[in-house]
Short mmCIF file of C-alpha atoms in Angstrom, two decimals:
data_model
loop_
_atom_site.label_atom_id
_atom_site.label_comp_id
_atom_site.label_asym_id
_atom_site.label_seq_id
_atom_site.Cartn_x
_atom_site.Cartn_y
_atom_site.Cartn_z
CA MET F 381 103.08 90.02 104.49
CA LYS F 382 102.38 86.34 104.85
CA LEU F 383 105.05 83.96 104.02
CA THR F 384 104.84 80.74 102.80
CA THR F 385 107.40 77.52 103.05
CA PRO F 386 110.08 77.13 100.43
CA LEU F 387 110.93 74.13 98.92
CA LEU F 388 114.65 74.41 97.89
CA SER F 389 117.64 72.13 97.21
CA ALA F 390 121.46 72.75 96.94
CA GLY F 391 122.29 75.38 94.56
CA THR F 392 119.20 76.88 94.14
CA ALA F 393 119.72 80.88 93.87
CA THR F 394 116.68 82.31 94.42
CA PRO F 395 113.81 80.61 96.41
CA PRO F 396 110.46 80.55 95.33
CA PRO F 397 107.65 82.18 97.64
CA PRO F 398 107.34 79.55 100.83
CA SER F 399 104.11 77.86 101.60
CA PRO F 400 102.79 76.40 105.08
CA GLU F 401 104.30 73.11 106.13
CA GLY F 402 102.59 70.27 103.79
CA ALA F 403 101.03 72.77 101.92
CA PRO F 404 101.25 72.89 98.06
CA VAL F 405 103.21 75.67 97.01
CA THR F 406 101.43 78.55 95.66
CA GLU F 407 102.81 79.07 92.06
CA PRO F 408 103.07 82.50 90.56
CA ALA F 409 100.22 83.74 88.40
CA GLY F 410 99.67 82.21 84.69
CA THR F 411 101.50 78.99 85.78
CA GLU F 412 100.21 75.27 86.31
CA VAL F 413 101.48 72.87 88.64
CA SER F 414 101.92 69.74 86.60
CA GLY F 415 101.27 66.17 87.88
CA ARG F 416 104.84 65.39 87.76
CA GLU F 417 105.68 68.20 89.94
CA ARG F 418 102.62 67.20 92.46
CA LEU F 419 103.61 64.07 92.43
CA ALA F 420 107.34 64.69 93.75
CA SER F 421 105.99 66.92 96.39
CA LEU F 422 103.73 64.10 97.62
CA VAL F 423 106.71 61.69 97.74
CA GLN F 424 108.89 64.16 99.49
CA ARG F 425 105.85 64.83 102.39
CA GLN F 426 104.59 61.54 102.79
CA GLY F 427 107.03 58.69 101.07
CA VAL F 428 108.40 57.72 104.90
CA LEU F 429 105.17 57.53 105.90
CA ALA F 430 103.91 54.87 102.84
CA VAL F 431 107.16 52.88 103.83
CA LEU F 432 106.57 52.86 107.67
CA LEU F 433 102.99 51.36 106.80
CA LEU F 434 104.64 48.78 104.35
CA VAL F 435 107.21 48.02 106.87
CA VAL F 436 104.57 47.48 109.64
CA LEU F 437 101.98 45.49 107.12
CA ILE F 438 104.41 43.06 106.18
CA SER F 439 106.21 42.61 109.70
CA SER F 440 103.18 41.85 111.16
CA PHE F 441 102.62 39.08 108.92
CA VAL F 442 105.65 38.07 109.41
CA TYR F 443 106.54 37.87 112.82
CA PRO F 444 102.74 37.42 115.40
CA SER F 445 104.68 38.94 118.11
CA PHE F 446 105.26 42.17 116.23
CA ALA F 447 101.78 43.50 115.83
CA THR F 448 100.94 42.71 119.73
CA LEU F 449 99.61 45.53 122.15
CA ASP F 450 102.85 44.96 124.54
CA ASN F 451 104.99 44.87 121.47
CA THR F 452 103.35 48.53 120.34
CA ARG F 453 103.61 49.82 123.92
CA GLY F 454 107.66 49.32 124.18
CA VAL F 455 108.31 50.55 120.83
CA THR F 456 106.44 53.60 120.95
CA VAL F 457 107.93 54.35 124.40
CA GLN F 458 111.42 53.70 123.60
CA ALA F 459 111.03 55.72 120.26
CA SER F 460 109.66 58.57 122.41
CA PHE F 461 112.86 60.19 123.66
CA LEU F 462 114.59 59.95 120.45
CA ALA F 463 111.00 61.72 119.17
CA ILE F 464 111.62 64.80 121.47
CA VAL F 465 115.25 65.40 120.41
CA ALA F 466 114.15 65.17 116.78
CA LEU F 467 111.54 67.79 116.96
CA GLY F 468 114.24 70.13 118.24
CA MET F 469 116.50 69.22 115.47
CA THR F 470 113.65 69.49 112.49
CA MET F 471 113.11 73.12 113.01
CA VAL F 472 116.98 73.50 113.59
CA ILE F 473 117.47 71.92 110.16
CA ILE F 474 114.75 73.82 108.72
CA THR F 475 116.73 77.13 109.32
CA GLY F 476 119.64 75.28 107.51
CA GLY F 477 121.57 74.54 110.76
CA ILE F 478 122.63 71.52 112.65
CA ASP F 479 122.91 71.01 116.43
CA LEU F 480 125.42 67.50 117.10
CA SER F 481 125.42 68.50 120.96
CA VAL F 482 121.83 66.81 121.70
CA GLY F 483 123.22 63.38 122.40
CA SER F 484 125.49 64.70 124.93
CA VAL F 485 123.10 67.43 126.39
CA PHE F 486 120.41 64.31 126.43
CA ALA F 487 122.89 62.21 128.68
CA LEU F 488 123.71 65.69 130.79
CA GLY F 489 120.09 66.05 131.54
CA GLY F 490 119.32 62.76 132.96
CA VAL F 491 122.17 62.88 135.15
CA LEU F 492 120.93 66.44 136.40
CA ALA F 493 117.83 65.41 136.72
CA ALA F 494 118.64 62.13 138.99
CA TRP F 495 120.93 64.34 140.79
CA ALA F 496 118.22 67.08 141.67
CA SER F 497 115.11 64.62 142.13
CA GLN F 498 116.06 64.08 146.00
CA TRP F 499 114.76 67.51 146.47
CA GLY F 500 111.47 66.93 144.48
CA VAL F 501 109.82 67.02 140.97
CA LEU F 502 110.20 70.41 140.10
CA PRO F 503 114.15 70.55 140.94
CA ALA F 504 114.46 67.56 139.02
CA LEU F 505 112.77 69.27 135.80
CA LEU F 506 113.90 72.55 136.35
CA VAL F 507 117.84 71.95 136.80
CA PRO F 508 118.32 70.15 133.34
CA LEU F 509 116.05 72.56 131.71
CA VAL F 510 118.04 75.41 132.50
CA VAL F 511 121.35 74.12 132.29
CA CYS F 512 120.60 72.48 128.90
CA GLY F 513 118.69 75.64 127.57
CA ALA F 514 122.03 77.81 128.41
CA ILE F 515 123.73 75.65 126.23
CA GLY F 516 121.50 75.92 123.35
CA ALA F 517 121.49 79.42 123.90
CA LEU F 518 125.32 79.73 123.70
CA ASN F 519 124.93 77.58 120.76
CA GLY F 520 122.52 80.15 119.13
CA LEU F 521 124.25 83.28 120.38
CA LEU F 522 127.62 82.31 118.38
CA ILE F 523 125.90 80.77 115.60
CA ALA F 524 123.22 83.84 114.92
CA ARG F 525 125.32 86.56 116.66
CA ALA F 526 128.88 86.01 115.61
CA GLY F 527 128.17 84.06 112.53
CA MET F 528 130.41 81.21 113.40
CA ALA F 529 129.33 77.58 111.41
CA PRO F 530 126.71 75.43 113.27
CA PHE F 531 128.83 72.38 112.72
CA ILE F 532 131.76 73.85 114.58
CA VAL F 533 129.85 75.27 117.49
CA THR F 534 127.77 72.20 118.31
CA LEU F 535 130.50 70.17 118.25
CA ALA F 536 132.24 71.99 120.66
CA SER F 537 129.36 71.76 122.81
CA LEU F 538 128.96 68.02 122.08
CA LEU F 539 132.42 67.99 123.90
CA GLY F 540 131.56 70.37 126.60
CA ALA F 541 128.39 68.89 127.71
CA ARG F 542 130.19 65.74 127.74
CA GLY F 543 132.75 66.34 129.65
CA LEU F 544 130.57 68.35 132.39
CA LEU F 545 128.73 65.20 132.63
CA LEU F 546 131.84 63.17 133.56
CA ALA F 547 132.79 65.99 136.07
CA ILE F 548 129.65 65.79 137.80
CA THR F 549 129.41 62.07 138.35
CA ASN F 550 133.67 61.58 138.94
CA GLU F 551 134.49 60.51 135.45
CA GLY F 552 131.19 58.19 135.49
CA SER F 553 132.01 56.35 138.96
CA THR F 554 129.00 57.87 140.58
CA THR F 555 125.35 57.10 139.56
CA TYR F 556 122.62 59.11 140.67
CA LEU F 557 119.32 57.26 141.63
CA VAL F 558 115.88 58.67 141.63
CA PRO F 559 114.06 57.96 144.51
CA LYS F 560 111.36 55.14 143.71
CA ASP F 561 108.53 56.90 145.42
CA SER F 562 108.82 59.87 144.06
CA ALA F 563 106.50 61.77 141.55
CA PHE F 564 109.29 62.56 139.34
CA ALA F 565 109.79 58.67 138.72
CA GLU F 566 106.10 58.14 138.09
CA LEU F 567 106.64 60.59 135.16
CA GLY F 568 108.68 58.49 133.34
CA GLN F 569 107.12 55.28 134.38
CA GLY F 570 103.39 55.74 134.53
CA SER F 571 100.92 55.18 132.18
CA VAL F 572 97.51 56.28 131.07
CA TRP F 573 95.16 53.27 129.44
CA GLY F 574 98.43 51.45 129.51
CA PHE F 575 100.07 53.64 127.42
CA GLY F 576 102.91 55.31 129.28
CA TYR F 577 103.36 59.10 129.80
CA PRO F 578 106.75 59.68 127.88
CA ILE F 579 104.18 58.86 124.87
CA LEU F 580 101.87 61.27 125.49
CA ILE F 581 104.35 63.81 126.17
CA ALA F 582 105.96 63.52 123.12
CA LEU F 583 102.61 63.74 121.37
CA ALA F 584 101.58 66.58 122.96
CA LEU F 585 105.03 68.41 122.05
CA PHE F 586 104.47 67.44 118.46
CA GLY F 587 101.30 68.87 118.07
CA ALA F 588 102.33 71.91 119.78
CA GLY F 589 105.45 71.83 117.54
CA GLY F 590 103.41 71.54 114.43
CA LEU F 591 100.98 74.56 115.49
CA VAL F 592 104.05 76.56 115.56
CA LEU F 593 105.42 75.63 112.56
CA GLN F 594 102.07 76.18 110.63
CA ARG F 595 99.84 78.55 111.94
CA THR F 596 102.47 81.22 113.60
CA SER F 597 104.79 83.85 112.23
CA PHE F 598 107.69 82.59 113.87
CA GLY F 599 107.36 79.26 112.34
CA GLN F 600 106.93 80.89 108.61
CA THR F 601 109.89 82.83 109.92
CA LEU F 602 111.76 79.76 110.08
CA PHE F 603 110.96 78.35 106.91
CA ALA F 604 112.01 81.80 105.02
CA VAL F 605 115.35 81.64 107.32
CA GLY F 606 116.43 78.18 105.87
CA GLY F 607 115.01 79.13 102.15
CA SER F 608 117.37 82.26 102.20
CA SER F 609 118.89 83.92 105.35
CA ASP F 610 120.06 87.00 102.87
CA ALA F 611 115.91 87.10 101.20
CA ALA F 612 114.73 86.88 104.87
CA THR F 613 116.72 89.39 106.29
CA LEU F 614 115.92 91.83 103.11
CA MET F 615 112.17 91.30 104.21
CA GLY F 616 112.60 92.58 107.61
CA LEU F 617 112.69 89.04 109.34
CA PRO F 618 114.40 88.45 112.67
CA VAL F 619 117.08 86.20 111.23
CA ALA F 620 119.18 86.23 114.10
CA ARG F 621 116.34 86.07 116.93
CA ALA F 622 114.73 83.05 115.15
CA LYS F 623 118.13 81.11 114.63
CA LEU F 624 119.03 81.89 118.29
CA THR F 625 115.50 80.60 119.38
CA VAL F 626 115.83 77.20 117.62
CA TYR F 627 119.02 76.02 119.05
CA LEU F 628 117.51 77.20 122.31
CA LEU F 629 114.63 75.24 121.94
CA SER F 630 116.96 72.37 120.70
CA GLY F 631 118.59 72.13 123.52
CA LEU F 632 115.86 72.35 126.26
CA LEU F 633 113.80 69.59 124.27
CA ALA F 634 117.09 67.70 124.51
CA GLY F 635 117.57 68.18 128.30
CA PHE F 636 113.85 67.41 129.01
CA ALA F 637 114.23 64.14 127.21
CA GLY F 638 116.98 63.06 129.30
CA ALA F 639 115.12 64.16 132.05
CA ILE F 640 112.50 61.91 131.15
CA ASN F 641 114.47 59.02 130.36
CA ALA F 642 116.04 59.38 133.84
CA ALA F 643 112.88 59.14 135.46
CA ARG F 644 111.60 56.10 133.61
CA LEU F 645 115.13 54.34 134.23
CA SER F 646 115.72 55.82 137.79
CA SER F 647 118.75 56.62 137.41
CA GLY F 648 121.15 59.01 135.66
CA VAL F 649 123.05 56.60 133.28
CA THR F 650 126.33 58.56 132.11
CA ILE F 651 127.06 56.09 129.12
CA ILE F 652 123.65 56.99 126.73
CA GLY F 653 123.26 59.45 124.37
CA ALA F 654 126.38 58.46 122.21
CA GLY F 655 125.42 59.19 118.69
CA MET F 656 121.95 60.07 119.72
CA GLU F 657 122.41 63.36 117.50
CA LEU F 658 122.87 60.99 114.29
CA ASP F 659 119.92 59.08 114.80
CA ALA F 660 118.16 62.23 115.22
CA ILE F 661 119.51 64.04 112.17
CA ALA F 662 118.52 60.65 110.29
CA ALA F 663 114.98 60.97 111.47
CA VAL F 664 114.67 64.34 110.58
CA VAL F 665 115.95 63.88 107.17
CA ILE F 666 114.56 60.71 106.34
CA GLY F 667 111.20 62.67 107.37
CA GLY F 668 111.42 64.92 104.39
CA THR F 669 113.14 67.93 105.98
CA LEU F 670 115.74 69.29 103.48
CA LEU F 671 119.25 69.42 105.03
CA VAL F 672 119.79 72.32 103.24
CA GLY F 673 116.93 74.07 104.92
CA GLY F 674 113.57 76.03 103.71
CA ALA F 675 111.22 72.48 103.73
CA GLY F 676 110.30 70.13 106.37
CA SER F 677 107.14 68.70 108.76
CA VAL F 678 107.30 67.51 112.41
CA SER F 679 104.84 64.93 111.13
CA GLY F 680 107.32 63.57 109.11
CA THR F 681 110.41 63.54 111.65
CA LEU F 682 107.58 61.55 114.01
CA TRP F 683 107.20 58.92 110.90
CA GLY F 684 111.10 58.89 110.80
CA VAL F 685 111.37 57.96 114.17
CA LEU F 686 108.96 55.65 114.34
CA LEU F 687 110.51 53.78 111.18
CA LEU F 688 114.11 53.22 112.98
CA ALA F 689 112.21 52.11 115.88
CA VAL F 690 110.32 49.71 114.20
CA ILE F 691 113.70 48.90 112.09
CA GLN F 692 115.16 48.46 115.64
CA ASN F 693 112.40 46.38 116.83
CA LEU F 694 112.34 44.15 113.76
CA ILE F 695 116.13 43.25 114.31
CA ASN F 696 115.04 42.07 117.81
CA GLN F 697 112.64 39.94 116.65
CA ILE F 698 115.19 38.26 113.94
CA GLY F 699 117.13 37.36 116.93
CA SER F 700 120.15 36.21 115.06
CA LEU F 701 121.16 39.89 114.51
CA ASN F 702 122.90 42.35 117.13
CA SER F 703 121.74 46.13 117.34
CA SER F 704 124.75 47.13 114.90
CA TYR F 705 122.41 45.96 111.87
CA GLN F 706 120.22 49.14 112.77
CA SER F 707 122.84 51.49 112.10
CA VAL F 708 123.55 49.77 108.80
CA VAL F 709 120.01 49.96 107.84
CA SER F 710 119.12 53.38 108.83
CA GLY F 711 122.34 54.62 106.74
CA GLY F 712 120.94 52.78 103.98
CA PHE F 713 117.25 54.91 104.16
CA LEU F 714 119.08 57.89 105.10
CA ILE F 715 121.13 57.73 101.80
CA VAL F 716 118.27 56.32 99.49
CA VAL F 717 116.10 59.46 101.19
CA VAL F 718 118.91 62.55 100.60
CA VAL F 719 119.45 60.87 96.84
CA THR F 720 115.57 60.73 96.04
CA GLN F 721 115.08 64.26 97.78
CA ARG F 722 118.00 65.60 95.09
CA TYR F 723 116.34 63.96 92.28
CA LEU F 724 113.00 65.60 93.28
CA SER F 725 114.61 68.80 93.54
CA ARG F 726 116.10 68.65 90.14
CA SER F 727 112.49 67.46 88.76
CA ARG F 728 110.64 70.46 90.01
CA ARG F 729 113.05 72.96 88.95
CA SER F 730 113.15 71.43 85.40
CA THR F 731 109.16 71.16 85.12
#
């Protein structure tokens, strides 16, 4: 039986048949999709891309240095780490969950990678993946098997991962350095045709994530679980396994992003990652993924990440504003997107 992606909103009792990510919803026989409904679906899926292109176009005219190749490289490299974390968050939110631990797991992954880099590139990657993956798996077990609330479980993991980080670094007084001549440092600082490896890694992961959501039964199961967990269970889908897997992936991707960031900085910085979970959630929601689950896309998340990165860069270009204004602008975007999603969902139900 082939599944399709449900487009749901809060208050929807019975989910419509799901359709593949980004594809139009398959309507029952004898019904027609109105132009208003098509427009609502298009805005939900591609609205953030239109906003991103508009902001980039205006900024290129106002600030000549914005459209330079060097600035583009800087923006995309900086955004690549948040993008990797947001990719895992996308899959979690599609299932109707949330992961508040990714910021602390990101920082922990960086510290573990820097500490293990003295033994080579493989330990520098494997140690954070094993530890951070274990944290994600624990989150998934407690949520999927024990039925605990994702908010509480991942909040506890946020505190636990940060506490483990402080224990490893003697309350933050010890900073582990990555050997400058190591292959691990090259992984974060090297480039191809002027574009850093972190950018290429993020793009490769997003390409794989898109294929998983669109072309595999696992991806279709995630949409079905987010649309209605009870209905997915009645259809015989592995709901618990799907939830466990997305939290495991979220932990792995956050730890991996932290490791690559440590390679770029040549050290395991202990103070990074605070609030990163909120940036990841904002990017995912701005990208069109519904917080209630059941609908979303990795491409939308990528545009959302880039939009936040462009906003931060514009604030730097202005010069008279400090970085705290990014949070104000990001919060404003988030409110507009959530309100728009709710309006579009109501419009689709009324047509």
